[in-house]
PDB file of C-alpha atoms in Angstrom:
ATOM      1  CA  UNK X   1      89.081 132.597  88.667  1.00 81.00           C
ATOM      2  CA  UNK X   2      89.138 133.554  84.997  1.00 90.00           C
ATOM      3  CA  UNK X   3      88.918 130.835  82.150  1.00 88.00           C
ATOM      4  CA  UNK X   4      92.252 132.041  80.974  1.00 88.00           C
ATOM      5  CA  UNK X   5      94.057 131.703  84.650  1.00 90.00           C
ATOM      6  CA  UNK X   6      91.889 128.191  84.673  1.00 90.00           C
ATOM      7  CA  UNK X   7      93.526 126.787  80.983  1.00 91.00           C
ATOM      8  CA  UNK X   8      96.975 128.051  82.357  1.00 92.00           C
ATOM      9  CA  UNK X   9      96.929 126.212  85.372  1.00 91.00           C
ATOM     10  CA  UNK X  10      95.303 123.036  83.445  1.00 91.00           C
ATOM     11  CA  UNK X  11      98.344 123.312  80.903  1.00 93.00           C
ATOM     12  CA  UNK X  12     100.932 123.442  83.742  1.00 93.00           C
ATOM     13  CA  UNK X  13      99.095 120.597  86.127  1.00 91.00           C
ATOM     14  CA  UNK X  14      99.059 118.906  83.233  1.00 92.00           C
ATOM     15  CA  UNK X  15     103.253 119.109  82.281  1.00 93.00           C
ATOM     16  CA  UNK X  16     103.691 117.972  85.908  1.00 91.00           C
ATOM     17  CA  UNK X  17     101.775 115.200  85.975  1.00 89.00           C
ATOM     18  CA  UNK X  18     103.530 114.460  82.139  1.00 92.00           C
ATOM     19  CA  UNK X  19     106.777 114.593  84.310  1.00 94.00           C
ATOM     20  CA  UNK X  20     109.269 111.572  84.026  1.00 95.00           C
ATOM     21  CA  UNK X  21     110.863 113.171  87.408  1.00 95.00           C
ATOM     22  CA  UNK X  22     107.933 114.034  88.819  1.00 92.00           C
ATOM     23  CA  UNK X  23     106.312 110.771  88.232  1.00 92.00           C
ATOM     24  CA  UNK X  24     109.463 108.798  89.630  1.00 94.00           C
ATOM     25  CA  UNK X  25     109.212 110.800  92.537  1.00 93.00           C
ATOM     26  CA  UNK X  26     105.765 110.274  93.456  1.00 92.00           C
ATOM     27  CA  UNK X  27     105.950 106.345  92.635  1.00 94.00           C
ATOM     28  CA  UNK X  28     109.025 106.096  95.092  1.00 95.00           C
ATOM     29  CA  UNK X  29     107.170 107.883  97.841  1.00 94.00           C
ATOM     30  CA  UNK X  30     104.400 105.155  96.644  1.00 94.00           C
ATOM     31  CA  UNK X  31     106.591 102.514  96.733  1.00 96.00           C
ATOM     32  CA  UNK X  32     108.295 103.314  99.976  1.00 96.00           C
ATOM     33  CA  UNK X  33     105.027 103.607 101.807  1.00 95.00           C
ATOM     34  CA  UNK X  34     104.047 100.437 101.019  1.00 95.00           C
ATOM     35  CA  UNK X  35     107.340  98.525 101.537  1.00 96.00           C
ATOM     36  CA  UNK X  36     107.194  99.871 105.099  1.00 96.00           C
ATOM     37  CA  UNK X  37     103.446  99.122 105.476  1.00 94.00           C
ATOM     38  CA  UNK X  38     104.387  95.474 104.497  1.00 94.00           C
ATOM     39  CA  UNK X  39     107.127  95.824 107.102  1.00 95.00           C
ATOM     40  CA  UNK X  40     104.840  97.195 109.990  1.00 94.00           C
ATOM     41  CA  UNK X  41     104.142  94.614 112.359  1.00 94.00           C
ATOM     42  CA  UNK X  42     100.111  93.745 112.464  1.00 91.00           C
ATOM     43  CA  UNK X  43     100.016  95.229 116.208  1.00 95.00           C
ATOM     44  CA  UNK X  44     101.595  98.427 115.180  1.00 96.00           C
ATOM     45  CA  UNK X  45      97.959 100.086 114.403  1.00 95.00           C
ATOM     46  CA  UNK X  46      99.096 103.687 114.949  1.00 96.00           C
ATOM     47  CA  UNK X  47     102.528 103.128 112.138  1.00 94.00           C
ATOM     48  CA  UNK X  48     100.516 101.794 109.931  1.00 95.00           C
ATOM     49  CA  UNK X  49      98.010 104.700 110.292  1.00 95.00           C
ATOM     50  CA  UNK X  50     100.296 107.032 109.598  1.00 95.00           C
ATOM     51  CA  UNK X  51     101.199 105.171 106.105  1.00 95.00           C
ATOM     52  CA  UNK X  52      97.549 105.483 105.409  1.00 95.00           C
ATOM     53  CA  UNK X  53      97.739 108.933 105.422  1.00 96.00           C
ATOM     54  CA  UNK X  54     101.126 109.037 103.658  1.00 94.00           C
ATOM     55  CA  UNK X  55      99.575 107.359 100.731  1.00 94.00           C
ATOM     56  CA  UNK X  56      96.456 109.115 100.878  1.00 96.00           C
ATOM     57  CA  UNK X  57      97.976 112.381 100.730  1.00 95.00           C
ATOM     58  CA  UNK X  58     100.187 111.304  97.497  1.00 92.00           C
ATOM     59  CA  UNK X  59      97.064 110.312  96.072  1.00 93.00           C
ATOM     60  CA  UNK X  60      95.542 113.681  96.947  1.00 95.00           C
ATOM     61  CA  UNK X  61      98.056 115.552  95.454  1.00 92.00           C
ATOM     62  CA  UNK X  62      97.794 113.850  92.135  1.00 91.00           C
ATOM     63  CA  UNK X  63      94.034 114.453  92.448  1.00 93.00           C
ATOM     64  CA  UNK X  64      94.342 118.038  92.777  1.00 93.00           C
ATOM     65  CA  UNK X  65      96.389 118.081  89.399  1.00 90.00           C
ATOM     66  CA  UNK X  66      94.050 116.681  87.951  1.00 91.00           C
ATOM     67  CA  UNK X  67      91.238 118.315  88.834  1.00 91.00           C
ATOM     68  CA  UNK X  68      92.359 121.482  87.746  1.00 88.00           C
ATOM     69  CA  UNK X  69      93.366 119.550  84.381  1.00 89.00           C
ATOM     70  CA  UNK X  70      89.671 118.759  84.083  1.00 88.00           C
ATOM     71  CA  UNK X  71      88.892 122.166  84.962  1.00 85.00           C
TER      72      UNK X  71
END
């Protein structure tokens, strides 16, 4: 990829991370996660799992922005 596609896509990871919608969005998915994590009962090791992952793959995406910010 040329530097020119790389700034572009830097400027515009950037703006959505700088988001106020974006940003509520991603802390209510956040947020929700863990209120039902808190809710999953301890033997429930598969639900809980699957939070994991939910939260992971929040995380993830908010890595990928910014990674190609840093890029």
């Amino acid at each position: 990829m040329e530097l020119p596609e790389q700034r572009a896509r830097g400027q515009i990871s950037e703006s959505l991370l700088e988001n106020e919608l974006l940003k509520e969005a991603l802390q209510a998915i956040k947020d929700d996660v863990t209120r039902q994590w808190m809710e999953c009962p301890a033997r429930d090791h598969e639900g809980k799992e699957a939070l994991w992952q939910l939260m992971k793959t929040a995380q993830k995406f908010e890595n990928v922005l910014l990674g190609y910010i840093e890029t």
